[in-house]
mmCIF file of C-alpha atoms and ligand atoms in Angstrom:
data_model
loop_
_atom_site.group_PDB
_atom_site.id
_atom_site.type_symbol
_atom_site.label_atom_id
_atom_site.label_comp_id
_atom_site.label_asym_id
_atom_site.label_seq_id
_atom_site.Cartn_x
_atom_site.Cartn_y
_atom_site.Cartn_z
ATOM 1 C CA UNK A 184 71.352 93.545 102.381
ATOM 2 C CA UNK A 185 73.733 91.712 100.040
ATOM 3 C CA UNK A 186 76.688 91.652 98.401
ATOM 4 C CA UNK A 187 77.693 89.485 94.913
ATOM 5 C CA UNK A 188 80.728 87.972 95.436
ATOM 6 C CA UNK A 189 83.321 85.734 93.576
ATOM 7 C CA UNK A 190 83.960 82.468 94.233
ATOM 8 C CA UNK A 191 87.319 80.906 95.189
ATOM 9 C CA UNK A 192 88.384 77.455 93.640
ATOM 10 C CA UNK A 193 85.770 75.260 96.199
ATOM 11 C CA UNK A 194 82.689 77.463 95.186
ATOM 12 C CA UNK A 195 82.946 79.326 98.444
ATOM 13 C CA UNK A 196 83.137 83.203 98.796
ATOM 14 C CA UNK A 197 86.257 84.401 97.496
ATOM 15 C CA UNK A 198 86.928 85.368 101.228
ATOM 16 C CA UNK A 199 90.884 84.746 102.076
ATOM 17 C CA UNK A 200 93.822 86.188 104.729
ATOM 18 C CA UNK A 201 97.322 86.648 102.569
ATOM 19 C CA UNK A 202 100.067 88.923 102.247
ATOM 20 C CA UNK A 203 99.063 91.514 100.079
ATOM 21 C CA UNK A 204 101.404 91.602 97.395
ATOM 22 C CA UNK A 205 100.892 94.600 95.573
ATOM 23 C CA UNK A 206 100.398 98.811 95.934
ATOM 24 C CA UNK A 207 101.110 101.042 99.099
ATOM 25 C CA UNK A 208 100.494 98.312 101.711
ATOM 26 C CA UNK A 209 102.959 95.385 99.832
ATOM 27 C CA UNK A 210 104.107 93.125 102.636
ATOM 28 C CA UNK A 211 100.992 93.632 105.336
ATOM 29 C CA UNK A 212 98.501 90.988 106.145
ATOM 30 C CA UNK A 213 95.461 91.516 105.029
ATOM 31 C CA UNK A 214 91.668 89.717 104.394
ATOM 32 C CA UNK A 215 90.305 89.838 101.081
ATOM 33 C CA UNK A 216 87.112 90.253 100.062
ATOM 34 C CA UNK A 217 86.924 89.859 96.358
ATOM 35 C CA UNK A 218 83.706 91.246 94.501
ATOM 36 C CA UNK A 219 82.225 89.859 91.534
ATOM 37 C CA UNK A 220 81.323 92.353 88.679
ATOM 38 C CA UNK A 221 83.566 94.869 86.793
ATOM 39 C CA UNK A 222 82.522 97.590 84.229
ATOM 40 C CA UNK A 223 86.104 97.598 82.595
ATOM 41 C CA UNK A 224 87.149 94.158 80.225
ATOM 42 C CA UNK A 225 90.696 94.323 80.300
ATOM 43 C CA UNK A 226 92.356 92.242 78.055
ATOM 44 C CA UNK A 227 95.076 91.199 80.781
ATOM 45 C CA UNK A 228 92.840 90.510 83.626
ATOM 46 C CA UNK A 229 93.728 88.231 85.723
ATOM 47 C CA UNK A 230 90.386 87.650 87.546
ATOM 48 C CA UNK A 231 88.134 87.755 84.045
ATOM 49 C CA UNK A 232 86.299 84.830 86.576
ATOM 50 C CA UNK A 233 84.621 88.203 88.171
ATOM 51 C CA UNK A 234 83.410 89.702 85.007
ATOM 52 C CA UNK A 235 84.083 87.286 81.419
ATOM 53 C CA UNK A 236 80.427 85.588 81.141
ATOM 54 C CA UNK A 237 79.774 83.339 78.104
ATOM 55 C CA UNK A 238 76.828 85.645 77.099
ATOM 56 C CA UNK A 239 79.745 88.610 76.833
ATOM 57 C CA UNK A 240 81.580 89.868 73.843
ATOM 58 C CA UNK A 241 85.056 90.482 75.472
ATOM 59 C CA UNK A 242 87.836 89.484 74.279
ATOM 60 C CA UNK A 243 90.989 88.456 76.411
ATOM 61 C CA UNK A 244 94.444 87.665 75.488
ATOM 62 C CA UNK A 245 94.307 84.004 76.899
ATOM 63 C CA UNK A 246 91.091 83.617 74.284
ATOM 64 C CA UNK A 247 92.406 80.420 71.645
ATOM 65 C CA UNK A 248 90.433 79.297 68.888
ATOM 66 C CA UNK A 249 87.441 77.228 70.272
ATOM 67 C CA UNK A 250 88.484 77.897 74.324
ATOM 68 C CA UNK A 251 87.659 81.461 74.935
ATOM 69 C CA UNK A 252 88.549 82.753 78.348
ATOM 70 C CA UNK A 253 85.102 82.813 79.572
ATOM 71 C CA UNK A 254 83.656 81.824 82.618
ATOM 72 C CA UNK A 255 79.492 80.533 84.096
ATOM 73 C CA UNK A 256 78.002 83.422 86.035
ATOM 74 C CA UNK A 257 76.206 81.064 87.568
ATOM 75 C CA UNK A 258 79.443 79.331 88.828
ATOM 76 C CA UNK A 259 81.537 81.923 89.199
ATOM 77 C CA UNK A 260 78.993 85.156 91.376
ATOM 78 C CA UNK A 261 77.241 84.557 95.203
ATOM 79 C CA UNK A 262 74.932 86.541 96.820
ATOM 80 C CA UNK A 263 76.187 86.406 100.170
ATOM 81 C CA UNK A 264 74.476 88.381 102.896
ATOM 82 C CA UNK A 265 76.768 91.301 104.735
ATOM 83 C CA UNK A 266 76.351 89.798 108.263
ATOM 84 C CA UNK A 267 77.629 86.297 106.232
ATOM 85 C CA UNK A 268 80.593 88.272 105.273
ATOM 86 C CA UNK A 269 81.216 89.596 108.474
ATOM 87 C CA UNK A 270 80.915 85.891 109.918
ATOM 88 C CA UNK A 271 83.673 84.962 107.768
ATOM 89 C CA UNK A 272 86.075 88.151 108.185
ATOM 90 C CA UNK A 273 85.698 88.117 112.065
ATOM 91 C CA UNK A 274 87.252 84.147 111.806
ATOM 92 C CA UNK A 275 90.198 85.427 109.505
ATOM 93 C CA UNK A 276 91.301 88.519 111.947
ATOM 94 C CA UNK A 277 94.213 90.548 110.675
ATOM 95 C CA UNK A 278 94.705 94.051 110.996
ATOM 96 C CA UNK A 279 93.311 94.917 108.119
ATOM 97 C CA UNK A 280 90.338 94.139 105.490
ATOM 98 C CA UNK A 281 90.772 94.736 101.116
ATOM 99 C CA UNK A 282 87.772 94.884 99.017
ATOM 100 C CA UNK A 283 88.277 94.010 95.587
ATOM 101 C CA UNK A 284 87.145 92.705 92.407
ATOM 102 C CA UNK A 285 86.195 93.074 90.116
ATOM 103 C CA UNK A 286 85.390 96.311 90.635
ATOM 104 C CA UNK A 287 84.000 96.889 93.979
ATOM 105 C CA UNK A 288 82.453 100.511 93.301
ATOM 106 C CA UNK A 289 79.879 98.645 91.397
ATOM 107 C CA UNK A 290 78.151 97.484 94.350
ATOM 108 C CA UNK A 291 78.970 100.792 95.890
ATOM 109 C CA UNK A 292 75.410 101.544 97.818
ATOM 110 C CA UNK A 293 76.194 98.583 99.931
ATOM 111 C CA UNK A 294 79.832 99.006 101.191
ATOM 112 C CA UNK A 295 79.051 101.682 103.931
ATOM 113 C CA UNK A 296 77.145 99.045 105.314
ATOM 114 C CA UNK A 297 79.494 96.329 104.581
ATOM 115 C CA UNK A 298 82.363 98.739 106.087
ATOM 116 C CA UNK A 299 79.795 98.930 109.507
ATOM 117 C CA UNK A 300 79.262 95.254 109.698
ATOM 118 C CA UNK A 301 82.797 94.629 109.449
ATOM 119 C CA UNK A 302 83.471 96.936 112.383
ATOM 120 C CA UNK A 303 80.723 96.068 114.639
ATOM 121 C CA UNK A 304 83.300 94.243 116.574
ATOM 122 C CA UNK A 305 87.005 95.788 115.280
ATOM 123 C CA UNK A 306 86.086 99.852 115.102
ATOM 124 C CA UNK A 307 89.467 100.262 114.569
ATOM 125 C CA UNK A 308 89.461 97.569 111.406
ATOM 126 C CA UNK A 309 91.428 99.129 108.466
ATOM 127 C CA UNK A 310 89.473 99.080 105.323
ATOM 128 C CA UNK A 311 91.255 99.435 102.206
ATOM 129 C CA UNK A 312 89.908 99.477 98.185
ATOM 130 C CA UNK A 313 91.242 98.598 95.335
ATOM 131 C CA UNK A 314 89.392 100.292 92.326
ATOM 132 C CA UNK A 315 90.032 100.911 89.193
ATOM 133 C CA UNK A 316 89.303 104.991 89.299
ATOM 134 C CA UNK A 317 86.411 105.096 86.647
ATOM 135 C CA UNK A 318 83.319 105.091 89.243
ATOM 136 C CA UNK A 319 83.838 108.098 91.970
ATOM 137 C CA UNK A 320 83.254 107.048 95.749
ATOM 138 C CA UNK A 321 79.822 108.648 97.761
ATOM 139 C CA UNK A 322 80.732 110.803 100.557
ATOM 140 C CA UNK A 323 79.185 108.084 102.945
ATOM 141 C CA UNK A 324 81.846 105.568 101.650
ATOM 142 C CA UNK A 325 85.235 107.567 101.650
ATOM 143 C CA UNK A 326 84.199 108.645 104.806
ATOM 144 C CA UNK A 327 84.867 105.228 105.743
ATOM 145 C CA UNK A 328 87.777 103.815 103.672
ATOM 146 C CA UNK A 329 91.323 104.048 104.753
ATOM 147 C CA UNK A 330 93.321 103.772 101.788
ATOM 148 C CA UNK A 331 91.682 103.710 98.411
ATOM 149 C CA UNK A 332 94.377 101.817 96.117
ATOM 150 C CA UNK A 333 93.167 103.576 92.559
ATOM 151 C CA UNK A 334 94.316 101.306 89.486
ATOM 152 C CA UNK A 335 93.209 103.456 85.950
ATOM 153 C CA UNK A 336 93.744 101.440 83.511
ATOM 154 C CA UNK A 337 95.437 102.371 80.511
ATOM 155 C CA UNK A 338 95.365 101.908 76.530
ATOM 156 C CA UNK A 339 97.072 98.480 76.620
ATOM 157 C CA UNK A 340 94.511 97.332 78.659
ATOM 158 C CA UNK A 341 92.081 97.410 75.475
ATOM 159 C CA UNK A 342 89.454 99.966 77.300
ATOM 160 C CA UNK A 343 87.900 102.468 75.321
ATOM 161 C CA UNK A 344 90.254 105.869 77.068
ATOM 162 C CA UNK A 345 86.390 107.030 77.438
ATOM 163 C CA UNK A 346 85.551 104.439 79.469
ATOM 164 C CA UNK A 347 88.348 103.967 81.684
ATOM 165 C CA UNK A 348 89.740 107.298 82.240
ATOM 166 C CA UNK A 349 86.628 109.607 83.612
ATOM 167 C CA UNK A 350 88.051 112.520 84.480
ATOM 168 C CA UNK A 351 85.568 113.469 86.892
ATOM 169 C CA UNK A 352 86.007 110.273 88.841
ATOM 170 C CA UNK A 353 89.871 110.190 88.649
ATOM 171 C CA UNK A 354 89.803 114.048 89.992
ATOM 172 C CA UNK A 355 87.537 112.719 92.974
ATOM 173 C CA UNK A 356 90.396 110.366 93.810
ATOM 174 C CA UNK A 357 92.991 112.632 93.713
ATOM 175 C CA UNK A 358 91.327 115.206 95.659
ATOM 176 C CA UNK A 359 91.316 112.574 98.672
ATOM 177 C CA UNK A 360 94.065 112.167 100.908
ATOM 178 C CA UNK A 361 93.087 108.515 101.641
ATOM 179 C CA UNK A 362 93.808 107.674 97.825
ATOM 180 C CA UNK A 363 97.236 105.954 96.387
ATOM 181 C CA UNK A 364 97.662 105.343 92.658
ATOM 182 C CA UNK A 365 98.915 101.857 90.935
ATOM 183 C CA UNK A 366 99.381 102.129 87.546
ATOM 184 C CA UNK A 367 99.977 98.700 85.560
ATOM 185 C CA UNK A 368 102.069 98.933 83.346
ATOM 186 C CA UNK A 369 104.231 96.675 80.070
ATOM 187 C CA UNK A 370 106.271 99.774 78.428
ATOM 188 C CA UNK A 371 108.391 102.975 79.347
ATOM 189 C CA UNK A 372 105.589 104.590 77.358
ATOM 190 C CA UNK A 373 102.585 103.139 79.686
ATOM 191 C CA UNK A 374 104.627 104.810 82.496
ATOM 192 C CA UNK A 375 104.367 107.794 80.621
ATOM 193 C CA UNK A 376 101.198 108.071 80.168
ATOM 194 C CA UNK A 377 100.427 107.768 84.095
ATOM 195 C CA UNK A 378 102.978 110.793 84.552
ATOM 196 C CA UNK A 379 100.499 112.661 82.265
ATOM 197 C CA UNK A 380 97.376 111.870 84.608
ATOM 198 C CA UNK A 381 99.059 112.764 87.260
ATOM 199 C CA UNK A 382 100.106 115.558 86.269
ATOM 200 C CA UNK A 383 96.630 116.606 84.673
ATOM 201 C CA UNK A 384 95.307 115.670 88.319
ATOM 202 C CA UNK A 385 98.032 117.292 90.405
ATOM 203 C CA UNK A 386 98.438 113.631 92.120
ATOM 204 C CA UNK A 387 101.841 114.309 93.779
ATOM 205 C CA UNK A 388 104.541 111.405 92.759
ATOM 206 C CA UNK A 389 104.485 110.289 96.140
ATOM 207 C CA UNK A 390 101.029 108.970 95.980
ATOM 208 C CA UNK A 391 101.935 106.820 92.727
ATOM 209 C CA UNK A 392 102.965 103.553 91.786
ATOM 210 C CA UNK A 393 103.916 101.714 88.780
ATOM 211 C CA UNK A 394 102.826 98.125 88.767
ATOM 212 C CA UNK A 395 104.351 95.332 86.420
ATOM 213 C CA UNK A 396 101.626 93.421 84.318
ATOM 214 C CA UNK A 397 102.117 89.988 84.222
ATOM 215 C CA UNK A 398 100.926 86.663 86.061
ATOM 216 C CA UNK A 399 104.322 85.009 86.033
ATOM 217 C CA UNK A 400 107.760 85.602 88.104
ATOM 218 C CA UNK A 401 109.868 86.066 84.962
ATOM 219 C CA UNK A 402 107.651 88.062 83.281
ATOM 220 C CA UNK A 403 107.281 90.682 86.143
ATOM 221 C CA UNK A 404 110.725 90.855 86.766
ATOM 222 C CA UNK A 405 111.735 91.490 83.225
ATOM 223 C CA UNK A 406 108.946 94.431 82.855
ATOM 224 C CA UNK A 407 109.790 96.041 86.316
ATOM 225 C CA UNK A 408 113.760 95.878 84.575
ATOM 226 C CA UNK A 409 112.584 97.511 81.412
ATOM 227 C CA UNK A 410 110.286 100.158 83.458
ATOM 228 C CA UNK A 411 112.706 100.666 86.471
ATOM 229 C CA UNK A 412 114.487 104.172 84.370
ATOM 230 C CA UNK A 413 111.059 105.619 83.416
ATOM 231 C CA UNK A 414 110.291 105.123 86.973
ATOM 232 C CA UNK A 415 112.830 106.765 88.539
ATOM 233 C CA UNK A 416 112.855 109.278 86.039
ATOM 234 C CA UNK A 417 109.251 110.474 87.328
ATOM 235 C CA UNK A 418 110.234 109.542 90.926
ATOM 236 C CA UNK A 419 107.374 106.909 90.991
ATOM 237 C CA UNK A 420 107.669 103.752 93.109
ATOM 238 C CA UNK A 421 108.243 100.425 91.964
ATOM 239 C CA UNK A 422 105.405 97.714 93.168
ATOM 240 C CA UNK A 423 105.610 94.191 93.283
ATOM 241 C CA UNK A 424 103.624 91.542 92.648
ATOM 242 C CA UNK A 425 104.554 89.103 95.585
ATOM 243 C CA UNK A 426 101.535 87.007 95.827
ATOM 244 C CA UNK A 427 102.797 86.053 92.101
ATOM 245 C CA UNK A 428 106.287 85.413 93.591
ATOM 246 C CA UNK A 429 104.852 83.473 97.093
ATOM 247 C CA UNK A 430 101.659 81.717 95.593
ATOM 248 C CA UNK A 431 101.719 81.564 91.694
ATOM 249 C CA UNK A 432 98.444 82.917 89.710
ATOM 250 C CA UNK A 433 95.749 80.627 92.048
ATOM 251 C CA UNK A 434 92.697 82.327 93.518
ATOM 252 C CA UNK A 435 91.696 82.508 97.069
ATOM 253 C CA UNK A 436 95.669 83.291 97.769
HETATM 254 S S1 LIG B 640 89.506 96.813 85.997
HETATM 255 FE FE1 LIG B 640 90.501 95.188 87.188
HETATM 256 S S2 LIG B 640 88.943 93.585 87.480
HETATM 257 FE FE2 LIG B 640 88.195 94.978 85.876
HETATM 258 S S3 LIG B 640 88.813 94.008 83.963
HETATM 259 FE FE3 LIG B 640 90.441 95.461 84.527
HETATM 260 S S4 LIG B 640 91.954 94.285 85.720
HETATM 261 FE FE4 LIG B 640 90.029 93.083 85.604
#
């Protein structure tokens, strides 16, 4: 069995240890495992190299005329086989593992197995996903999973509401106790309009957090300054981007 997976700056699988810098677990160490594939375009996304082929008619907001923001399949996607990816997790130990994209529910029938192989030798491995809410996780695989980080995205991410927001799915997550919510956000009004899914959801303010869009320092900390009152107005936390802040917008970091 096999997994696609994205590619880090070398052509290798986007396979990395960091700091993650974002959602419930800011701060921890973690291994990455990023995913190729999404089924959402948003038109902020700062890994469109998972998802933005040539052949696509996405738009993105770093398009200019003649230079869209699109990226080679070919280039950009692996196979990589699961005992391959286990190979390569086992030689960057931390104490836990992230599977992202992309959008990692896509490949969804292989993560149990992905999830096994990865504990073969650490049974007590954390796994964590981040998702973006609008596929809902099989039994067999939030059986599994630690923390599911759930990201819906949000009209100014340019997804049809249809799309994006499936109730069905986002109910799933918020009947698990293993799932936080990260909502990105640019506007008082994007914060908002998490407070009303959460509240259609009954997703306790606890288990939300309100994310900053933006791929540079200044940017994020002038949007978490204009979001801080909406967010402690709903009694949402604040997340950071800190890989931004550490690393800068690079992959593999
Ligand atoms: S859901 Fe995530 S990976 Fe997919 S397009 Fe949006 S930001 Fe990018």
């Amino acid at each position: 069995m096999d997994l696609i997976l994205a590619r880090d700056d070398r052509g290798a699988p986007e396979i990395f240890r960091s700091i993650q810098g974002e959602g419930p677990s800011v701060g921890r160490p973690r291994t990455f495992i990023r995913l190729s594939g999404c089924n959402l375009h948003c038109v902020w996304c700062d890994t469109a190299y998972t998802w933005n082929w040539w052949e696509t008619p996405f738009a993105h907001e770093r398009d200019t005329p003649g230079a869209p923001h699109k990226f080679d399949r070919v280039h950009e996607a692996l196979r990589v086989e699961l005992a391959d990816i286990a190979a390569m997790v086992a030689a960057l130990p931390s104490e836990g593992v992230v599977i992202t994209g992309g959008e990692p529910l896509m490949q969804r029938a292989a993560l149990p197995a992905l999830i096994d192989a990865l504990r073969v030798d650490q049974p007590a491995l954390r796994i964590e996903i981040e998702t973006n809410g609008s596929i809902a996780p099989p039994q067999d695989l939030a059986d599994r999973v630690d923390l599911f980080v759930v990201s819906p995205k949000l009209a100014h991410s340019g997804n049809d509401a249809a799309v994006a927001l499936k109730p069905d799915a986002l109910a799933a997550y918020a009947a698990l106790p293993a799932a936080m919510f990260k909502f990105v956000a640019r506007t008082p009004a994007d914060v908002a309009a998490a407070a009303d899914i959460a509240r259609q959801h009954a997703i306790a303010r606890g288990r939300v957090c309100i994310m900053p869009e933006g791929t540079d320092s200044a940017v994020l900390d002038s949007r978490a300054l204009l979001l801080s009152d909406a967010i402690i107005a709903h009694g949402f936390a604040l997340s950071p981007r800190l890989h931004i802040a550490l690393f800068g917008a690079a992959r593999g970091v």
